Short mmCIF file of C-alpha atoms in Angstrom, two decimals:
data_model
loop_
_atom_site.label_atom_id
_atom_site.label_comp_id
_atom_site.label_asym_id
_atom_site.label_seq_id
_atom_site.Cartn_x
_atom_site.Cartn_y
_atom_site.Cartn_z
CA MET A 1 42.73 6.50 -30.37
CA ARG A 2 39.25 7.93 -29.92
CA THR A 3 38.87 10.51 -27.15
CA PHE A 4 36.31 9.64 -24.48
CA ARG A 5 35.05 12.91 -23.02
CA VAL A 6 33.83 12.79 -19.42
CA ALA A 7 31.88 15.46 -17.54
CA TYR A 8 31.63 15.60 -13.75
CA THR A 9 28.78 17.57 -12.23
CA GLY A 10 30.00 20.77 -10.62
CA ASP A 11 28.79 19.90 -7.15
CA PHE A 12 31.97 17.86 -6.69
CA LEU A 13 33.82 21.20 -6.45
CA ASN A 14 34.38 23.75 -3.70
CA VAL A 15 34.28 27.52 -4.15
CA GLU A 16 37.99 27.53 -5.03
CA GLY A 17 37.33 25.16 -7.94
CA GLY A 18 39.02 22.13 -6.37
CA SER A 19 37.55 18.86 -5.22
CA ALA A 20 35.41 19.42 -2.15
CA TYR A 21 35.64 15.75 -1.16
CA GLY A 22 39.28 14.81 -1.52
CA ASP A 23 40.43 12.06 -3.85
CA ILE A 24 37.62 11.15 -6.28
CA GLY A 25 39.79 9.12 -8.66
CA LEU A 26 40.78 11.81 -11.14
CA GLY A 27 44.46 10.88 -10.96
CA LEU A 28 43.74 7.58 -12.67
CA LEU A 29 41.95 9.32 -15.53
CA GLU A 30 44.83 11.75 -16.01
CA ARG A 31 47.15 8.85 -16.84
CA VAL A 32 45.02 7.69 -19.75
CA PRO A 33 45.67 9.58 -23.01
CA TYR A 34 42.30 8.83 -24.60
CA VAL A 35 40.20 10.16 -21.68
CA ALA A 36 39.55 13.88 -21.20
CA TYR A 37 37.49 15.10 -18.27
CA HIS A 38 36.01 18.41 -17.21
CA PHE A 39 33.57 19.74 -14.64
CA LEU A 40 30.21 21.31 -15.41
CA ARG A 41 31.15 24.67 -13.93
CA ASP A 42 27.65 26.11 -14.10
CA MET A 43 26.74 23.54 -11.44
CA ALA A 44 29.62 24.54 -9.15
CA PRO A 45 29.47 26.84 -6.12
CA SER A 46 30.99 30.30 -6.21
CA ARG A 47 31.67 32.98 -3.64
CA ASP A 48 29.44 35.38 -5.59
CA ASP A 49 26.35 33.16 -5.43
CA PRO A 50 25.08 32.63 -1.87
CA THR A 51 21.87 31.11 -3.24
CA TYR A 52 23.78 28.12 -4.60
CA TRP A 53 23.46 26.11 -1.40
CA ASP A 54 19.67 26.41 -1.53
CA ARG A 55 19.69 25.20 -5.15
CA GLN A 56 22.35 22.52 -4.92
CA TRP A 57 19.94 19.67 -4.24
CA SER A 58 17.62 20.67 -7.11
CA LEU A 59 20.21 21.09 -9.89
CA GLU A 60 19.30 19.36 -13.17
CA VAL A 61 21.37 18.02 -16.06
CA THR A 62 20.42 19.75 -19.30
CA PRO A 63 20.77 18.78 -22.99
CA GLU A 64 23.74 21.17 -23.24
CA HIS A 65 25.56 19.30 -20.49
CA ILE A 66 25.52 16.02 -22.41
CA ALA A 67 25.84 17.28 -25.98
CA ASP A 68 29.56 16.51 -26.46
CA THR A 69 29.95 14.07 -23.59
CA ALA A 70 30.54 10.32 -23.76
CA GLY A 71 30.49 9.79 -20.01
CA LEU A 72 28.79 11.71 -17.20
CA VAL A 73 29.56 11.29 -13.50
CA VAL A 74 26.85 12.73 -11.30
CA LEU A 75 26.77 13.43 -7.57
CA ARG A 76 23.48 15.16 -6.64
CA PRO A 77 21.78 16.64 -9.73
CA TRP A 78 18.60 15.27 -11.24
CA ILE A 79 18.66 13.57 -14.62
CA LYS A 80 15.15 13.84 -16.00
CA ARG A 81 13.79 12.83 -19.39
CA GLU A 82 14.09 16.45 -20.50
CA ALA A 83 17.87 16.09 -20.46
CA PHE A 84 17.53 13.90 -23.57
CA SER A 85 15.18 16.21 -25.46
CA ARG A 86 17.84 16.73 -28.13
CA GLY A 87 18.93 13.11 -28.14
CA ALA A 88 22.04 11.51 -26.68
CA ASP A 89 24.07 10.50 -29.70
CA ASN A 90 27.38 10.91 -27.88
CA LEU A 91 26.47 9.87 -24.35
CA VAL A 92 27.31 6.23 -23.58
CA VAL A 93 27.33 5.93 -19.79
CA ILE A 94 26.26 7.76 -16.66
CA GLY A 95 28.01 6.97 -13.40
CA ARG A 96 26.10 7.70 -10.19
CA SER A 97 28.72 8.44 -7.55
CA GLY A 98 26.92 6.58 -4.78
CA ALA A 99 24.42 3.77 -4.37
CA GLY A 100 21.01 5.46 -4.73
CA TYR A 101 19.76 6.49 -8.15
CA ASP A 102 16.23 7.73 -7.45
CA LYS A 103 17.07 11.14 -9.00
CA ILE A 104 17.88 9.54 -12.35
CA ASP A 105 15.16 8.68 -14.85
CA VAL A 106 16.59 5.27 -15.64
CA GLU A 107 13.87 4.44 -18.17
CA ALA A 108 14.71 7.60 -20.12
CA CYS A 109 18.38 6.62 -20.08
CA THR A 110 17.51 3.21 -21.52
CA ASP A 111 15.31 4.76 -24.19
CA ASN A 112 18.28 6.90 -25.23
CA ASP A 113 20.80 4.03 -25.21
CA VAL A 114 22.68 5.19 -22.12
CA ALA A 115 23.89 2.72 -19.50
CA VAL A 116 23.69 3.83 -15.85
CA PHE A 117 26.11 2.36 -13.33
CA ASN A 118 26.57 3.07 -9.64
CA ALA A 119 28.77 2.21 -6.66
CA PRO A 120 26.54 -0.13 -4.66
CA PHE A 121 29.20 -1.42 -2.27
CA ALA A 122 31.09 1.74 -1.33
CA LEU A 123 28.63 2.99 1.31
CA ASN A 124 27.57 -0.28 2.96
CA HIS A 125 29.78 0.00 6.02
CA SER A 126 29.57 3.77 6.32
CA THR A 127 25.76 3.72 6.15
CA ALA A 128 25.55 0.96 8.75
CA SER A 129 28.10 2.56 11.07
CA THR A 130 26.22 5.86 10.83
CA ALA A 131 23.01 4.10 11.86
CA LEU A 132 24.84 2.55 14.82
CA MET A 133 26.33 5.93 15.72
CA PHE A 134 22.86 7.48 15.69
CA MET A 135 21.48 4.68 17.84
CA LEU A 136 24.21 5.22 20.45
CA VAL A 137 23.85 9.02 20.36
CA LEU A 138 20.12 8.71 20.95
CA ALA A 139 20.35 6.00 23.58
CA LYS A 140 23.03 7.84 25.57
CA ARG A 141 21.14 11.14 25.13
CA LEU A 142 24.33 12.77 23.92
CA PRO A 143 22.80 16.02 22.57
CA GLN A 144 21.07 16.73 25.90
CA GLN A 145 24.15 15.88 27.98
CA GLU A 146 26.36 18.00 25.74
CA ARG A 147 23.96 20.92 26.05
CA ILE A 148 23.78 20.95 29.84
CA THR A 149 27.56 20.64 30.06
CA ARG A 150 28.03 23.69 27.84
CA GLU A 151 25.45 25.56 29.93
CA GLY A 152 27.16 24.60 33.20
CA ARG A 153 24.03 22.83 34.40
CA TRP A 154 25.66 19.82 36.01
CA ASP A 155 22.81 19.83 38.51
CA LEU A 156 20.58 18.48 35.72
CA HIS A 157 22.68 15.44 34.88
CA ALA A 158 20.28 12.98 36.52
CA ASN A 159 17.48 14.24 34.27
CA PHE A 160 19.18 12.94 31.16
CA LEU A 161 20.17 9.39 31.95
CA GLY A 162 20.44 7.23 28.86
CA THR A 163 19.86 3.58 28.10
CA GLU A 164 21.91 0.75 26.63
CA LEU A 165 21.56 -1.10 23.35
CA VAL A 166 22.24 -4.43 25.00
CA GLU A 167 19.34 -6.88 24.64
CA ARG A 168 17.07 -4.22 23.14
CA THR A 169 15.14 -4.90 19.92
CA LEU A 170 16.40 -3.44 16.66
CA GLY A 171 13.98 -3.25 13.75
CA ILE A 172 15.48 -2.83 10.28
CA VAL A 173 13.38 -1.71 7.32
CA GLY A 174 15.26 -2.98 4.28
CA LEU A 175 17.60 -5.92 4.88
CA GLY A 176 19.87 -5.12 1.95
CA ARG A 177 23.63 -4.67 2.06
CA SER A 178 23.75 -1.83 4.60
CA GLY A 179 20.98 -3.43 6.66
CA ARG A 180 22.92 -6.69 6.86
CA GLU A 181 26.09 -4.78 7.74
CA LEU A 182 24.23 -3.13 10.62
CA VAL A 183 23.28 -6.61 11.89
CA ARG A 184 26.99 -7.48 11.91
CA LEU A 185 27.94 -4.28 13.74
CA VAL A 186 25.37 -4.69 16.52
CA ALA A 187 26.33 -8.31 17.22
CA PRO A 188 28.39 -7.41 20.34
CA PHE A 189 25.31 -5.72 21.82
CA ALA A 190 23.29 -8.96 21.82
CA MET A 191 20.32 -7.17 20.32
CA ARG A 192 17.24 -8.98 19.12
CA VAL A 193 16.94 -8.09 15.45
CA ILE A 194 13.77 -8.19 13.37
CA ALA A 195 13.30 -6.84 9.86
CA TYR A 196 10.75 -5.90 7.26
CA SER A 197 12.19 -6.64 3.84
CA PRO A 198 9.77 -8.31 1.38
CA HIS A 199 12.52 -9.32 -1.05
CA ALA A 200 15.02 -10.57 1.52
CA ASP A 201 16.27 -14.13 1.38
CA GLN A 202 14.72 -16.09 4.27
CA ALA A 203 17.68 -18.42 4.68
CA GLN A 204 20.14 -15.53 4.62
CA ALA A 205 18.12 -13.68 7.26
CA GLU A 206 17.99 -16.76 9.47
CA ALA A 207 21.75 -17.21 9.12
CA LEU A 208 22.18 -13.66 10.41
CA GLY A 209 19.84 -14.33 13.31
CA VAL A 210 17.21 -11.95 11.93
CA ARG A 211 13.49 -12.70 11.99
CA LEU A 212 11.60 -11.36 8.99
CA THR A 213 8.17 -9.98 9.79
CA SER A 214 5.68 -7.27 8.83
CA LEU A 215 6.36 -3.53 8.81
CA GLU A 216 3.70 -3.12 11.51
CA GLU A 217 5.38 -5.61 13.83
CA VAL A 218 8.81 -4.03 13.28
CA LEU A 219 7.45 -0.66 14.38
CA GLN A 220 5.43 -2.07 17.24
CA GLU A 221 8.13 -4.22 18.83
CA SER A 222 11.35 -2.31 18.20
CA ASP A 223 13.27 -0.11 20.60
CA PHE A 224 15.22 1.25 17.62
CA VAL A 225 13.89 1.41 14.06
CA SER A 226 16.49 1.97 11.34
CA ILE A 227 15.50 2.68 7.72
CA HIS A 228 17.71 1.15 5.01
CA SER A 229 15.23 0.78 2.16
CA HIS A 230 15.72 2.04 -1.39
CA LEU A 231 13.28 4.69 -2.55
CA THR A 232 10.76 3.70 -5.22
CA ALA A 233 7.46 5.27 -6.23
CA GLU A 234 5.61 2.66 -4.15
CA LYS A 235 7.68 3.44 -1.05
CA ARG A 236 7.02 7.18 -0.88
CA ARG A 237 5.59 7.87 2.58
CA MET A 238 5.55 4.12 3.19
CA ILE A 239 5.76 4.96 6.88
CA GLY A 240 2.88 7.25 7.79
CA ALA A 241 1.10 8.49 10.88
CA SER A 242 -0.66 5.18 11.52
CA HIS A 243 2.67 3.32 11.43
CA LEU A 244 4.40 5.78 13.73
CA ALA A 245 1.48 5.44 16.16
CA LEU A 246 2.48 1.79 16.63
CA MET A 247 5.89 2.68 18.06
CA LYS A 248 6.66 2.56 21.77
CA PRO A 249 6.93 5.93 23.54
CA THR A 250 10.47 4.86 24.53
CA ALA A 251 11.50 3.95 20.96
CA TYR A 252 13.89 5.79 18.63
CA PHE A 253 13.63 6.28 14.88
CA VAL A 254 16.69 6.44 12.58
CA ASN A 255 16.60 7.29 8.87
CA ILE A 256 19.79 7.25 6.77
CA ALA A 257 18.07 6.04 3.57
CA ARG A 258 15.72 8.54 1.90
CA GLY A 259 13.50 11.15 3.55
CA GLU A 260 10.59 10.53 1.18
CA ILE A 261 10.06 7.06 2.67
CA VAL A 262 8.58 8.69 5.77
CA ASP A 263 5.67 11.11 6.19
CA GLN A 264 7.82 13.91 7.61
CA PRO A 265 5.00 16.05 9.08
CA ALA A 266 3.66 12.95 10.84
CA LEU A 267 7.13 12.19 12.21
CA SER A 268 7.53 15.79 13.39
CA ALA A 269 4.20 15.55 15.21
CA ALA A 270 5.13 12.27 16.88
CA LEU A 271 8.38 13.80 18.12
CA ARG A 272 6.81 17.07 19.21
CA GLU A 273 4.09 15.27 21.16
CA ARG A 274 6.67 12.86 22.68
CA ARG A 275 4.82 9.85 21.30
CA ILE A 276 8.26 8.46 20.49
CA ALA A 277 11.45 9.17 22.43
CA GLY A 278 13.50 10.65 19.63
CA ALA A 279 14.92 10.39 16.15
CA ALA A 280 18.12 10.85 14.15
CA LEU A 281 17.69 11.92 10.53
CA ASP A 282 20.24 12.39 7.77
CA VAL A 283 17.62 12.66 5.01
CA PHE A 284 14.46 14.68 4.50
CA GLU A 285 11.45 14.90 2.20
CA SER A 286 12.70 18.21 0.82
CA GLU A 287 16.39 19.04 0.80
CA PRO A 288 18.03 21.14 2.02
CA LEU A 289 15.93 21.17 5.18
CA SER A 290 14.57 24.65 5.80
CA PRO A 291 15.85 26.36 8.96
CA ASP A 292 12.18 27.03 9.71
CA ASP A 293 11.13 23.38 9.46
CA PRO A 294 9.39 22.12 12.63
CA LEU A 295 12.09 19.47 13.06
CA THR A 296 14.72 22.14 13.72
CA LYS A 297 12.77 23.37 16.75
CA LEU A 298 12.74 20.00 18.54
CA ASP A 299 15.23 18.92 21.19
CA ASN A 300 14.66 15.17 20.77
CA VAL A 301 15.92 14.85 17.19
CA VAL A 302 19.45 14.77 15.76
CA LEU A 303 19.74 16.30 12.28
CA THR A 304 22.57 15.99 9.76
CA PRO A 305 22.70 17.36 6.17
CA HIS A 306 22.48 14.15 4.08
CA MET A 307 26.22 13.71 4.54
CA ALA A 308 26.65 11.69 7.72
CA CYS A 309 27.40 8.53 5.72
CA SER A 310 29.79 10.35 3.37
CA THR A 311 33.42 10.37 4.48
CA TYR A 312 36.70 10.92 2.68
CA ASP A 313 37.04 7.13 2.59
CA VAL A 314 33.62 6.78 0.96
CA PHE A 315 34.39 9.42 -1.67
CA ARG A 316 37.68 7.67 -2.42
CA ALA A 317 35.85 4.36 -2.87
CA THR A 318 33.04 5.82 -4.99
CA GLY A 319 35.62 7.74 -7.01
CA GLN A 320 37.49 4.53 -7.76
CA ALA A 321 34.24 2.84 -8.78
CA MET A 322 33.37 5.72 -11.10
CA THR A 323 36.86 5.79 -12.61
CA SER A 324 36.80 2.03 -13.17
CA GLY A 325 33.45 2.25 -14.95
CA ILE A 326 34.54 5.20 -17.10
CA LEU A 327 37.79 3.48 -18.11
CA ARG A 328 35.92 0.34 -19.13
CA ALA A 329 33.47 2.33 -21.25
CA ALA A 330 36.35 4.31 -22.77
CA CYS A 331 37.68 1.00 -24.08
CA GLY A 332 34.35 -0.15 -25.43
CA GLU A 333 33.62 -2.41 -22.48
CA VAL A 334 30.55 -2.55 -20.23
CA PRO A 335 31.09 -1.05 -16.75
CA ASP A 336 30.42 -3.09 -13.65
CA ASN A 337 27.16 -2.57 -11.72
CA VAL A 338 24.99 -1.41 -14.61
CA ILE A 339 21.51 -0.69 -13.27
CA ASN A 340 19.51 -0.80 -16.52
CA ARG A 341 20.85 -4.12 -17.83
CA GLU A 342 18.27 -4.18 -20.61
CA VAL A 343 20.12 -1.38 -22.41
CA LEU A 344 23.03 -3.75 -23.01
CA ARG A 345 20.91 -5.72 -25.49
CA ARG A 346 20.03 -2.68 -27.60
CA PRO A 347 21.97 -2.59 -30.90
CA SER A 348 22.12 1.21 -30.85
CA PHE A 349 23.79 1.18 -27.41
CA GLN A 350 26.18 -1.54 -28.53
CA ALA A 351 27.12 0.56 -31.55
CA LYS A 352 27.83 3.62 -29.39
CA LEU A 353 30.00 1.61 -27.03
CA ALA A 354 31.84 -0.16 -29.85
CA ARG A 355 33.14 3.16 -31.18
CA PHE A 356 35.67 3.14 -28.32
CA ALA A 357 36.90 -0.43 -28.73
CA GLU A 358 39.94 0.90 -30.63
CA ASN A 359 41.27 2.22 -27.31
CA ARG A 360 41.84 -1.30 -25.95
CA VAL A 361 45.42 -2.39 -25.60
CA PRO A 362 46.12 -5.70 -27.38
CA ASP A 363 46.40 -7.83 -24.24
CA ARG A 364 43.36 -6.32 -22.52
#
């Protein structure tokens, strides 16, 4: 047998050193004699370091982290080209415990013969159900009603009447897996659904009852705009001040994708000046969101810490996906859902992976 050493980034842990997110699939690895895993403890929180939570979203994988590692499972940290400055002779695969991989330099991974795989299906329902939850919270004006109830101001209840989703227009930016799942979830509300998604399949959209159109028309016509697009360099601040100016003053904006897709200062201004009715945001241009950010001072926006879509069920599913990919690589097999498929054709990657073929059982 050849030992396949796996490192998990330390942000999976809590201050006691245990899993912060429940079952992430480690039990399956513990049953396999040729897999050994550990956590990168220098990336973990501790009671003695209150600054950790400000740094958690900017942690970076270093050459030391990957030096003796065959597999790396990453939650939040960045993987930049500098991580490979001393090469990656041992590293075979990186598993991104989630769907998005915009913090990983995929090209650098390919150049260093490292396959990157993710869990593209685990968050589809949770992301869509979070968007629906936000839509309902905004439409029913839940934060305002909760506030006046706590303050004993029942005399103000008529000032905060909400609206329904029924027969309103939903505009989806990015008709991928979670976008299509949102279409399924809103079906009982008889909403009119339009979408901006340049790479969407026209026939598939029509089968869902979705009309594909321009980004401008989605913003102009929608009562609820929900962002489901992947982040790429071209999509940074794709939605700017001129786009937000197209929205109805009664419309709501939901972002559970990536904060960088939207010009955040422009969105803050639109909310502050009541040019749109409200927003619900789980993601931000810079994370964590500063307590002094203008968004935190507004009463027409719901804010969550880039975790609203992440549940124990999601972490269990992503954990299983990561474990499955690691176990395949540990036997010299290609994981499912490899992002940089071109690396699979590189002889040097094939040679690295083949070193672990001896771990296969005969009938595998």
